[in-house]
Amino acid sequence: MSDTVVVGLDVGGTSTRAVALTLAGERLGDGRGGGGNPTSHGAERAAGELLTALRGALSGVDPTRVRAGTIGLAGAGRLLADPAGKAAFDRAWRDAGLRCPCSVHGDALVAYASGTASPDGTVLIAGTGAIAAQVHDLRLDRVADGHGWVLGDAGSGFWLGREAVRRLLAGLDGGRTAGPLATQVLTELVGSARVAAHPRDTVDAVVQAVTRRPPVELARLAPLVVAAALAGDPVATGLLDEAAGQLAESAGRIRPPGAVDPVVLGGGLLTGDTPLATAVRAELGRRWPDAPLRTAGDGAAAAAWLAARDLPEVTDPTALHPLLVPPTT
Amino acid sequence: MSDTVVVGLDVGGTSTRAVALTLAGERLGDGRGGGGNPTSHGAERAAGELLTALRGALSGVDPTRVRAGTIGLAGAGRLLADPAGKAAFDRAWRDAGLRCPCSVHGDALVAYASGTASPDGTVLIAGTGAIAAQVHDLRLDRVADGHGWVLGDAGSGFWLGREAVRRLLAGLDGGRTAGPLATQVLTELVGSARVAAHPRDTVDAVVQAVTRRPPVELARLAPLVVAAALAGDPVATGLLDEAAGQLAESAGRIRPPGAVDPVVLGGGLLTGDTPLATAVRAELGRRWPDAPLRTAGDGAAAAAWLAARDLPEVTDPTALHPLLVPPTT
C-alpha cells in the first residue's frame, strides 16, 4: 500500500497546481503551471500547463506507481463534452507517463473536498464570481447562482467592485463628501480623488473609466472594499454585510433549513481571515446554527484524495482525508 | 407677431420629430425622420434625418418666417463639443432654408418643458435607461444616475428586464414552480416554459440566451413585467414597486426635501397610463407631497416653445406654453 501514489490537480484561471502523494500522506512532489482553464485559455494551451504541473509533481516519481488521478477544474462539464479538449487532456496525462485512469471534477467539488471529508454538505465560493452547490455523496448536486456578472454572482468580487462604484457615483450625484472607500475607488479609477468643479464631469470620468474595460474587471476593486472595511469605513462594512447576505441567500436556495452537514467556504474572498469571511460565517451561523463551517484549503491534495477514494485498498476514505489534505480552520 | 414661426425638433434614438408653429399656436407643419442620435448613428446620418424631418415640417412654410429654432437630443453636450458633428447639423439647418439661430438642448430639458412651463423643477425619465435632473431657470442643473446599465440606470427598462431574469433564475435554482412572469420570461428567452429534468440545464440556457446579445437588450423584457403586473402577478408588482423606489431615490439625490416645484415624468415607461408611472407617482407623492406631478408630452412642440422664449416679442413665455405645447396630465 505504501507504494501506491495518487495524483491531484487543481486547475485554475491563473495557475495550475499538481501534487503526488502516497496513501500514507507522504508528499512526493509538487508542480505548478500557468492558468489552465480550457474555456478561457483553449484546450491545447490548458493541456500544456497541465503537463508542466504534472511533470513538476512527478519528477523523481516512478509514474507506474501512480494508481489514480483527479483533475479539478472550472467548467469540467464543458471539457468532458468537448472531444478535442478531452483528447488534449488525455494526451497530456499520457505524456506525463501516466497509465492510470484520470477523473475530472468541477472546481467546486474539489474546493469542498479540500475543507471536509463529509460526503454531504454545501460549498459556497466567492472570488471574481460567486456560486453555491450542494454536495451529495461527494458529487455536485444542485447549484445556485454562478450565473455570471450580467445576471448574478451576487456577493462576489465583481459585485463588491460594482457596488463600491455605485456608492461613489450616488455620492457624487448627491454632492456628498467622499468617504474613505469612495476616495480610494475614485483614485483607482481616474487617478485622483479630486472632484471637478462640475461634479458631473467626475461622474462621467468614472463611468468612462469603468466602461473602457470589460465589466468583469470591476472585481479588481473588491480588495479596496475589504481594506476599507478593515480600516473601519462603515460604507465598506455595509457592503460586506450585504454581500454576505446575498451569498447566504444563494446557499439558502439549495441548502435545507436546519441542515447540520458542513458548509465549506472557498474562493479568494472567503479563504483566509478576511472580513467578508467573518461576515459570511456570522450570516451562515444565524441560518444554520448547528452546521460546522470549514474553509477550503489545498485543492490539489483534495483532488488526490478524491482519486484515492476509489482504490480497492482504501477502505476508509474519511480516515485517509487528514493524511492527504492539510487541515484548515 | 402672427407672422413669426418657431421650429422645434425632438431627436430620439428611433425617430426624429419636427414641428413648425406660429406664436399663436397654429401648427403649420409636422415632419418625421428616422433615429437621429449623432452618438449612436453618426453625425452625418443624424443630420440627414434632421433635414428630412425639417423639410416635412416646413413644406408650405416660407422659411424666412422662421425666427428661432431648438433641437433637443440626447448627448447634446457631446454634439456641441464635436466640430464635425456641429457642422453637419448646421448644414442641415441651412439646407432646410433656415437662416435663424438654432440652439441645442439635452433631451431631458425638452422632456421637462413638454410637461410644464415652470422654470424650476425636476425631470425623471425611465426608458431603456434612467436619469433624473434638476432644472433651474429652464436649464439642466444637477443630474442623478444616467450612469448606464453596467453601473446604474436603476429602475429603468434594462433594470426591470435584468431583475425579471434574476428572479426567474433564483426560482430555478431553488426548484420553485415558475409564476406567470417567470413563465413568460422563460418562454421569451428560450422558446418554451418547460424546465429541463436537470433544472441547471434550463438555467444555463437562460444565461446563454441573455449573454448571446448585448446586455442592454434585457430592456426588451420590461414590457413583460408591466403586462404581468397588470395581470396581477405579485412578483411583477414587487419589481415595479422596487423600480419606483429606485427612481425616486435617484430624484432624491438632487431634489431637496420639501420641494414644491413640479416633477415631470418622461420616457417610455413613465409616459402614458403605465403601472410603473402609477407606482412612481405614489412614491414621489410620499416624498414630495406638495409637488405637482406632470407627464412629458410633445417634445418637438416643447423645443419650439424653448426657442420662442428668447424672441423679443415674447414677453410672457409662461402664457405662451399652453398655446404651443399640448397639455398633458
XYZ file of C-alpha atoms in Angstrom:
658
model
C 0.000 0.000 0.000
C 2.822 2.418 0.783
C 3.972 2.043 -2.805
C 0.712 3.439 -4.168
C 0.789 7.043 -5.355
C -2.167 9.261 -6.222
C -2.035 12.479 -8.199
C -4.283 15.519 -7.843
C -4.559 18.648 -9.941
C -6.243 21.940 -9.211
C -6.630 23.814 -12.481
C -7.463 27.472 -12.035
C -7.718 30.527 -14.213
C -4.323 31.923 -13.173
C -2.382 28.818 -12.083
C -2.410 25.048 -12.200
C -1.186 23.039 -9.225
C -0.355 19.344 -9.099
C 0.660 17.094 -6.232
C 1.793 13.465 -5.951
C 1.033 11.789 -2.618
C 1.413 8.337 -1.177
C -1.560 6.856 0.651
C 0.431 7.385 3.863
C 0.330 11.107 3.139
C 3.934 11.464 2.017
C 4.201 14.386 -0.386
C 6.460 13.155 -3.182
C 6.288 16.193 -5.392
C 4.582 19.485 -6.200
C 4.206 21.064 -9.605
C 2.950 24.342 -10.964
C 1.780 25.591 -14.327
C 0.122 28.705 -15.655
C -3.623 29.224 -15.977
C -5.147 26.061 -17.374
C -8.839 26.685 -17.768
C -9.721 25.150 -21.152
C -12.698 27.502 -21.578
C -10.678 30.697 -21.241
C -7.250 29.529 -22.450
C -8.114 26.938 -25.097
C -7.776 23.195 -24.577
C -4.306 22.816 -26.147
C -2.710 25.528 -24.035
C -4.544 24.354 -20.914
C -3.311 20.804 -21.521
C 0.244 22.171 -21.880
C 0.058 23.842 -18.459
C -1.392 20.644 -17.038
C 1.597 18.693 -18.370
C 4.058 21.226 -16.908
C 2.446 20.945 -13.486
C 2.255 17.145 -13.696
C 5.945 16.836 -14.639
C 6.852 19.029 -11.661
C 4.887 16.825 -9.287
C 6.237 13.598 -10.782
C 9.935 14.453 -11.062
C 11.671 11.646 -9.209
C 8.478 9.566 -9.006
C 8.126 6.346 -10.984
C 4.903 7.077 -12.913
C 3.891 3.400 -12.852
C 3.382 3.790 -9.081
C 0.581 6.300 -9.747
C -2.650 4.346 -9.481
C -5.270 7.100 -9.703
C -5.571 10.778 -10.501
C -8.174 13.506 -10.440
C -8.290 16.874 -12.148
C -10.441 19.612 -10.647
C -11.311 22.476 -12.935
C -13.960 25.097 -13.562
C -16.198 24.098 -16.435
C -15.387 20.391 -16.074
C -18.668 19.539 -17.769
C -17.769 21.570 -20.826
C -14.385 19.830 -21.110
C -15.954 16.374 -20.929
C -18.488 17.356 -23.609
C -15.742 18.526 -25.978
C -13.958 15.565 -27.661
C -10.976 17.671 -28.807
C -10.490 19.178 -25.345
C -10.792 15.821 -23.665
C -8.271 14.310 -26.113
C -5.775 17.107 -25.358
C -6.041 16.476 -21.618
C -5.747 12.673 -22.104
C -2.633 13.220 -24.222
C -1.006 15.391 -21.532
C -1.809 12.681 -18.991
C -0.090 10.009 -21.123
C 2.818 12.332 -21.983
C 3.497 12.618 -18.254
C 3.944 8.829 -18.254
C 0.666 8.091 -16.502
C -1.307 4.983 -17.414
C -3.919 5.022 -14.620
C -7.423 6.396 -15.127
C -7.997 10.092 -14.621
C -11.292 11.549 -13.472
C -12.344 15.158 -13.919
C -14.407 17.058 -11.360
C -15.668 20.611 -11.087
C -13.558 23.033 -9.079
C -16.453 23.497 -6.656
C -16.352 19.815 -5.639
C -12.579 19.939 -5.208
C -12.861 23.103 -3.085
C -15.473 21.313 -0.984
C -13.279 18.237 -0.505
C -10.351 20.449 0.479
C -12.313 21.508 3.558
C -14.090 18.346 4.671
C -14.315 14.588 4.166
C -18.068 14.608 4.759
C -19.843 13.071 1.755
C -22.746 15.534 2.077
C -22.656 19.274 2.590
C -22.560 22.658 0.907
C -19.783 24.615 -0.750
C -20.018 28.397 -1.048
C -17.452 30.130 -3.237
C -16.810 33.845 -3.706
C -13.972 35.091 -5.872
C -14.457 37.096 -9.044
C -17.794 35.285 -9.319
C -19.948 33.501 -6.760
C -21.604 30.104 -6.660
C -23.074 27.720 -4.107
C -23.520 23.999 -4.575
C -24.910 21.075 -2.676
C -22.634 18.047 -2.477
C -24.250 14.638 -2.198
C -22.126 11.508 -1.874
C -19.122 13.629 -2.923
C -20.698 14.650 -6.201
C -22.038 18.068 -7.096
C -25.782 18.117 -6.835
C -27.912 21.276 -7.031
C -26.266 24.596 -7.789
C -27.262 28.204 -7.004
C -26.037 31.335 -8.739
C -22.807 31.152 -10.742
C -24.939 32.955 -13.320
C -22.156 35.341 -14.355
C -21.774 39.052 -13.746
C -24.597 40.287 -16.011
C -27.265 38.350 -14.144
C -25.809 37.105 -10.904
C -22.625 36.418 -8.961
C -24.332 38.211 -6.090
C -21.911 38.928 -3.275
C -18.852 38.192 -5.451
C -15.749 40.291 -6.070
C -17.395 41.688 -9.201
C -20.489 42.553 -7.200
C -18.441 44.269 -4.449
C -16.495 46.298 -7.015
C -19.609 47.357 -8.885
C -21.440 48.322 -5.699
C -18.431 50.320 -4.499
C -18.534 52.352 -7.736
C -22.316 52.725 -7.491
C -21.976 54.147 -3.954
C -19.265 56.531 -5.215
C -21.496 57.717 -8.076
C -24.519 58.153 -5.805
C -22.389 60.295 -3.510
C -21.135 62.409 -6.420
C -24.712 62.809 -7.716
C -25.845 63.941 -4.279
C -22.910 66.296 -3.749
C -21.776 64.476 -0.626
C -18.177 64.481 0.572
C -16.451 61.236 -0.370
C -15.708 58.819 2.478
C -12.569 56.648 2.651
C -13.799 53.908 0.269
C -15.184 56.380 -2.284
C -11.900 58.296 -2.186
C -9.884 55.164 -2.874
C -12.183 53.928 -5.647
C -12.110 57.355 -7.291
C -8.317 57.479 -7.132
C -8.008 53.958 -8.514
C -10.331 54.690 -11.438
C -9.397 58.218 -12.506
C -6.003 58.759 -10.867
C -7.062 61.454 -8.423
C -9.514 61.916 -5.573
C -10.267 65.485 -6.635
C -13.887 66.122 -7.637
C -14.279 68.503 -10.602
C -15.944 71.906 -10.225
C -18.863 70.342 -12.089
C -19.140 67.007 -10.249
C -20.904 65.542 -13.297
C -17.546 65.708 -15.098
C -16.105 63.433 -12.428
C -19.148 61.156 -12.730
C -18.580 60.917 -16.491
C -14.873 60.192 -15.978
C -15.694 57.369 -13.551
C -18.290 55.840 -15.885
C -15.859 56.037 -18.800
C -13.014 54.509 -16.779
C -15.258 51.534 -15.981
C -16.785 51.095 -19.432
C -13.403 51.241 -21.169
C -12.590 47.821 -19.699
C -14.507 44.555 -19.611
C -17.094 44.967 -16.821
C -15.887 41.838 -15.017
C -12.702 43.755 -14.172
C -14.730 45.664 -11.585
C -13.739 42.696 -9.407
C -10.271 44.211 -9.054
C -11.848 46.895 -6.803
C -13.007 44.290 -4.273
C -9.736 44.409 -2.294
C -10.342 48.153 -1.754
C -13.669 47.303 -0.113
C -12.019 44.696 2.100
C -9.215 47.097 3.076
C -11.633 49.967 3.790
C -13.759 47.687 5.953
C -10.671 46.630 7.924
C -9.911 50.349 8.391
C -13.397 50.887 9.799
C -15.239 52.579 6.914
C -18.948 51.956 7.589
C -19.819 52.095 3.875
C -17.373 49.258 3.169
C -18.581 47.281 6.175
C -22.155 47.717 4.977
C -21.233 46.401 1.525
C -19.546 43.333 3.009
C -22.590 42.660 5.188
C -24.814 42.982 2.145
C -22.549 40.653 0.136
C -22.613 38.127 2.989
C -26.416 38.283 2.986
C -26.503 37.684 -0.776
C -24.119 34.729 -0.527
C -26.111 33.178 2.287
C -29.304 33.720 0.298
C -27.770 31.844 -2.643
C -26.823 28.964 -0.342
C -30.337 29.038 1.095
C -31.813 28.330 -2.335
C -30.330 24.829 -2.252
C -29.453 24.052 1.373
C -32.389 22.936 3.523
C -33.241 24.903 6.661
C -31.864 23.168 9.735
C -29.182 21.269 7.791
C -26.309 20.181 10.034
C -23.800 18.928 7.483
C -20.762 21.136 6.849
C -20.503 24.289 4.776
C -17.117 24.848 3.133
C -16.163 28.418 2.211
C -13.964 28.789 -0.857
C -12.674 31.365 -3.308
C -10.266 34.213 -2.760
C -12.729 36.347 -0.794
C -13.702 33.625 1.698
C -10.454 31.734 2.339
C -8.122 33.248 4.845
C -9.031 35.638 7.608
C -10.969 38.177 5.539
C -13.751 40.420 6.866
C -16.109 39.025 4.209
C -15.426 35.512 5.519
C -16.219 36.761 9.023
C -19.481 38.330 7.841
C -20.446 35.192 5.886
C -19.689 32.959 8.884
C -21.933 35.133 11.046
C -24.711 35.028 8.457
C -24.435 31.258 7.953
C -24.312 30.780 11.723
C -27.652 32.563 12.026
C -29.274 30.452 9.300
C -27.703 27.072 10.143
C -26.585 27.349 13.776
C -25.629 23.671 14.096
C -23.587 23.338 10.895
C -19.790 23.142 11.027
C -18.199 25.907 8.937
C -14.958 24.996 7.166
C -12.543 26.772 4.864
C -11.309 25.397 1.556
C -7.598 24.550 1.519
C -5.273 22.609 -0.740
C -7.296 21.814 -3.854
C -4.632 19.662 -5.492
C -4.388 17.467 -2.376
C -8.175 17.254 -2.212
C -8.229 16.122 -5.850
C -5.666 13.432 -4.983
C -7.883 12.308 -2.080
C -10.921 12.131 -4.379
C -8.844 9.911 -6.705
C -7.668 7.673 -3.857
C -11.189 7.002 -2.606
C -11.896 4.609 -5.466
C -8.824 2.416 -4.947
C -9.618 -1.066 -3.578
C -7.048 -0.725 -0.781
C -8.766 2.396 0.566
C -11.407 1.033 2.892
C -11.957 4.173 4.969
C -11.754 7.312 2.811
C -12.716 9.529 5.740
C -9.734 8.325 7.766
C -7.475 8.952 4.765
C -8.575 12.608 4.390
C -6.483 14.133 7.195
C -3.416 12.230 5.953
C -3.653 13.635 2.433
C -5.340 17.010 2.820
C -3.746 19.615 5.104
C -6.284 20.672 7.735
C -7.927 24.096 7.573
C -9.897 26.014 10.156
C -46.345 88.743 -34.465
C -48.686 86.251 -36.122
C -46.215 86.014 -38.973
C -43.475 84.692 -36.697
C -42.799 80.954 -36.868
C -40.706 78.843 -34.486
C -39.368 75.377 -35.165
C -38.757 72.602 -32.675
C -37.093 69.220 -33.073
C -37.087 66.194 -30.816
C -34.272 63.903 -31.900
C -34.531 60.412 -30.460
C -32.805 57.086 -30.930
C -35.578 55.622 -33.098
C -37.245 58.697 -34.622
C -36.818 62.410 -35.171
C -39.814 64.736 -34.968
C -40.053 68.344 -36.122
C -42.833 70.913 -35.826
C -43.362 74.443 -37.154
C -45.657 76.631 -35.029
C -46.815 80.229 -35.094
C -46.682 82.142 -31.836
C -50.481 81.937 -31.831
C -50.135 78.174 -31.613
C -51.074 77.393 -35.190
C -49.415 74.148 -36.256
C -48.121 74.815 -39.770
C -46.390 71.511 -40.316
C -45.075 68.263 -38.830
C -42.126 66.239 -40.022
C -40.599 62.898 -39.199
C -37.240 61.290 -39.749
C -35.521 58.130 -38.599
C -33.343 57.840 -35.498
C -31.088 60.873 -35.341
C -28.882 60.472 -32.331
C -25.422 61.574 -33.511
C -23.706 59.413 -30.873
C -25.298 56.152 -31.988
C -25.965 56.887 -35.661
C -23.054 59.132 -36.665
C -23.370 62.869 -37.175
C -23.818 62.770 -40.975
C -26.664 60.266 -40.886
C -28.249 62.029 -37.898
C -28.088 65.351 -39.736
C -29.756 63.699 -42.750
C -32.696 62.537 -40.622
C -32.886 66.009 -39.110
C -33.149 67.517 -42.594
C -35.882 65.046 -43.607
C -37.926 65.938 -40.523
C -37.330 69.678 -41.001
C -38.436 69.574 -44.647
C -41.614 67.781 -43.601
C -42.409 70.447 -41.029
C -41.590 73.317 -43.390
C -43.356 72.156 -46.552
C -45.604 75.069 -47.448
C -43.926 77.387 -44.926
C -41.805 80.319 -46.086
C -38.547 79.559 -44.209
C -37.759 83.267 -43.829
C -40.725 83.439 -41.418
C -38.894 81.080 -39.040
C -37.295 83.284 -36.421
C -35.948 80.710 -33.937
C -35.416 77.001 -33.575
C -34.345 74.492 -30.958
C -33.120 70.929 -31.262
C -33.493 68.606 -28.300
C -31.327 65.499 -28.334
C -29.643 63.017 -26.049
C -25.943 63.754 -25.731
C -26.375 67.404 -26.745
C -23.156 68.265 -24.941
C -21.195 65.733 -26.992
C -22.584 67.175 -30.249
C -21.622 70.716 -29.295
C -18.117 69.571 -28.366
C -17.613 67.877 -31.754
C -16.871 70.427 -34.538
C -17.625 67.962 -37.364
C -20.944 66.943 -35.803
C -21.934 70.522 -35.145
C -21.049 71.471 -38.740
C -23.218 68.637 -40.105
C -26.207 69.827 -38.058
C -25.635 73.483 -39.083
C -25.502 72.408 -42.734
C -28.821 70.544 -42.448
C -30.334 73.636 -40.853
C -29.221 75.833 -43.758
C -30.185 73.195 -46.356
C -33.728 73.419 -44.993
C -33.638 77.129 -45.876
C -33.351 78.337 -42.287
C -31.283 81.430 -41.512
C -32.287 81.988 -37.870
C -30.147 80.793 -34.957
C -30.599 77.256 -33.686
C -29.986 76.219 -30.102
C -29.341 72.666 -28.940
C -30.589 71.293 -25.614
C -30.468 67.921 -23.925
C -33.475 65.660 -24.372
C -34.072 65.751 -20.614
C -34.677 69.515 -20.673
C -37.023 69.189 -23.653
C -38.925 66.375 -21.900
C -39.208 68.623 -18.862
C -40.511 71.576 -20.891
C -43.056 69.311 -22.598
C -44.746 68.849 -19.217
C -44.501 72.258 -17.580
C -43.631 75.914 -18.151
C -42.191 76.249 -14.650
C -38.583 77.483 -14.888
C -37.537 75.312 -11.910
C -38.344 71.677 -11.213
C -37.238 68.099 -11.697
C -37.443 65.719 -14.624
C -37.378 61.956 -14.053
C -37.005 59.736 -17.105
C -37.237 55.954 -17.374
C -36.980 54.183 -20.708
C -34.189 51.778 -21.618
C -32.075 53.786 -19.166
C -32.980 56.094 -16.294
C -31.928 59.596 -15.303
C -33.140 62.422 -13.092
C -32.193 66.075 -13.459
C -32.847 69.339 -11.720
C -33.945 72.175 -13.969
C -33.052 75.705 -12.930
C -34.185 78.680 -14.993
C -35.028 76.218 -17.791
C -31.512 74.861 -17.981
C -30.329 71.449 -16.834
C -28.607 71.716 -13.497
C -27.587 68.750 -11.346
C -28.087 65.225 -12.671
C -28.534 61.873 -10.929
C -27.955 58.428 -12.414
C -27.913 58.081 -16.199
C -24.770 56.078 -15.416
C -25.537 53.361 -17.982
C -26.539 49.760 -17.473
C -23.256 48.439 -16.037
C -23.306 50.827 -13.085
C -26.709 52.411 -12.895
C -29.953 53.108 -14.715
C -31.672 51.885 -11.554
C -35.377 51.394 -12.092
C -35.055 51.563 -15.907
C -36.308 49.152 -18.554
C -32.902 47.454 -18.525
C -33.080 47.141 -14.752
C -36.610 45.673 -14.868
C -35.596 43.153 -17.534
C -32.483 42.087 -15.668
C -34.317 41.738 -12.362
C -37.056 39.702 -14.041
C -34.417 37.234 -15.284
C -32.700 37.204 -11.874
C -35.988 36.286 -10.183
C -36.510 33.539 -12.784
C -33.017 32.132 -12.155
C -33.412 32.274 -8.370
C -36.645 30.308 -8.730
C -34.979 27.714 -10.955
C -32.059 27.419 -8.508
C -34.480 26.892 -5.652
C -36.643 24.391 -7.533
C -39.739 26.544 -7.195
C -42.630 26.422 -9.655
C -42.460 29.347 -12.070
C -45.089 32.083 -11.619
C -46.687 33.996 -14.512
C -43.819 36.460 -15.062
C -41.110 33.775 -14.811
C -43.059 31.618 -17.286
C -43.260 34.447 -19.787
C -39.616 35.462 -19.416
C -38.525 31.835 -19.806
C -40.647 31.422 -22.943
C -39.341 34.683 -24.403
C -35.709 33.732 -23.786
C -35.566 30.019 -24.618
C -38.764 29.465 -26.613
C -40.503 27.222 -24.105
C -41.682 27.376 -20.498
C -40.679 23.758 -19.887
C -37.999 23.291 -17.212
C -35.463 20.556 -18.038
C -35.188 17.380 -15.949
C -31.964 18.898 -14.633
C -33.123 22.473 -13.929
C -29.498 23.628 -14.191
C -29.729 22.932 -17.936
C -32.565 25.448 -18.128
C -30.546 27.892 -16.016
C -27.623 27.547 -18.433
C -29.922 28.035 -21.438
C -31.341 31.235 -19.917
C -27.885 32.617 -19.108
C -26.683 31.804 -22.618
C -29.752 33.373 -24.237
C -29.029 36.601 -22.351
C -25.265 36.661 -22.859
C -25.546 35.993 -26.611
C -26.941 39.529 -27.034
C -25.769 42.921 -25.816
C -26.835 43.126 -22.140
C -28.751 46.370 -22.710
C -31.262 44.338 -24.733
C -32.575 42.987 -21.431
C -34.700 46.147 -21.592
C -36.915 44.434 -24.146
C -38.223 42.215 -21.299
C -39.577 45.241 -19.398
C -42.972 45.140 -21.184
C -43.411 41.573 -19.859
C -43.018 42.907 -16.316
C -45.548 45.667 -16.965
C -48.024 43.219 -18.522
C -47.615 40.683 -15.706
C -48.165 43.415 -13.116
C -51.355 44.482 -14.907
C -52.453 40.823 -14.790
C -51.883 40.779 -11.035
C -48.611 38.842 -10.688
C -47.231 39.852 -7.266
C -43.615 39.244 -8.384
C -44.048 41.747 -11.215
C -45.823 44.222 -8.958
C -42.991 43.916 -6.471
C -40.427 44.642 -9.178
C -42.306 47.755 -10.299
C -42.529 48.974 -6.703
C -38.812 48.399 -6.307
C -38.091 50.229 -9.576
C -40.270 53.129 -8.436
C -38.307 53.271 -5.180
C -35.010 53.344 -7.097
C -36.225 56.103 -9.426
C -37.453 58.201 -6.503
C -34.149 57.616 -4.731
C -32.288 58.934 -7.781
C -34.506 62.028 -7.816
C -33.903 62.440 -4.086
C -30.162 62.739 -4.669
C -30.711 66.105 -6.376
C -34.190 67.314 -5.383
C -34.390 68.936 -1.953
C -36.790 67.518 0.650
C -39.961 69.570 0.786
C -39.547 70.957 -2.741
C -42.860 72.126 -4.204
C -41.891 72.818 -7.817
C -43.110 70.313 -10.416
C -41.748 66.887 -11.258
C -42.151 65.837 -14.894
C -42.167 62.112 -15.678
C -40.725 61.143 -19.048
C -39.530 58.137 -21.021
C -41.477 55.217 -22.402
C -42.038 53.585 -19.017
C -43.420 56.705 -17.302
C -45.500 58.411 -20.006
C -48.967 57.091 -20.518
C -51.048 55.184 -18.018
C -48.483 52.531 -17.052
C -48.363 50.724 -13.715
C -44.773 51.909 -13.237
C -45.943 55.512 -13.645
C -48.617 54.841 -11.024
C -46.045 53.380 -8.625
C -43.629 56.270 -9.232
C -46.375 58.837 -8.669
C -47.212 57.179 -5.356
C -43.569 57.129 -4.321
C -42.979 60.756 -5.331
C -46.197 61.761 -3.584
C -44.865 60.288 -0.351
C -41.534 62.123 -0.647
C -42.792 65.443 -2.025
C -46.496 65.611 -1.087
C -46.943 69.212 -2.249
C -45.267 68.923 -5.647
C -47.335 68.851 -8.851
C -46.614 65.707 -10.877
C -46.729 66.113 -14.651
C -46.165 63.849 -17.634
C -43.881 64.630 -20.550
C -45.713 65.222 -23.830
C -44.856 66.654 -27.225
C -41.080 67.145 -27.204
C -40.910 68.850 -30.598
C -43.503 71.433 -29.517
C -41.645 71.947 -26.245
C -38.445 72.557 -28.212
C -40.299 75.148 -30.304
C -41.508 76.827 -27.104
C -37.948 76.901 -25.716
C -36.882 78.599 -28.959
C -39.717 81.154 -28.821
C -38.884 82.241 -25.279
C -35.876 84.245 -26.464
C -37.750 86.254 -29.114
C -38.216 89.952 -28.212
C -41.944 89.843 -28.921
C -42.459 87.057 -26.360
C -42.961 88.925 -23.108
C -44.685 86.154 -21.166
C -43.210 82.734 -22.009
C -45.380 81.038 -19.396
C -48.567 82.271 -21.065
C -47.241 81.066 -24.417
C -46.654 77.494 -23.184
C -50.265 76.226 -23.330
C -50.648 77.718 -26.829
C -47.652 75.849 -28.221
C -47.368 72.688 -26.137
C -50.370 70.329 -25.983
C -51.352 69.827 -22.343
C -50.647 66.537 -20.570
C -51.966 65.149 -17.305
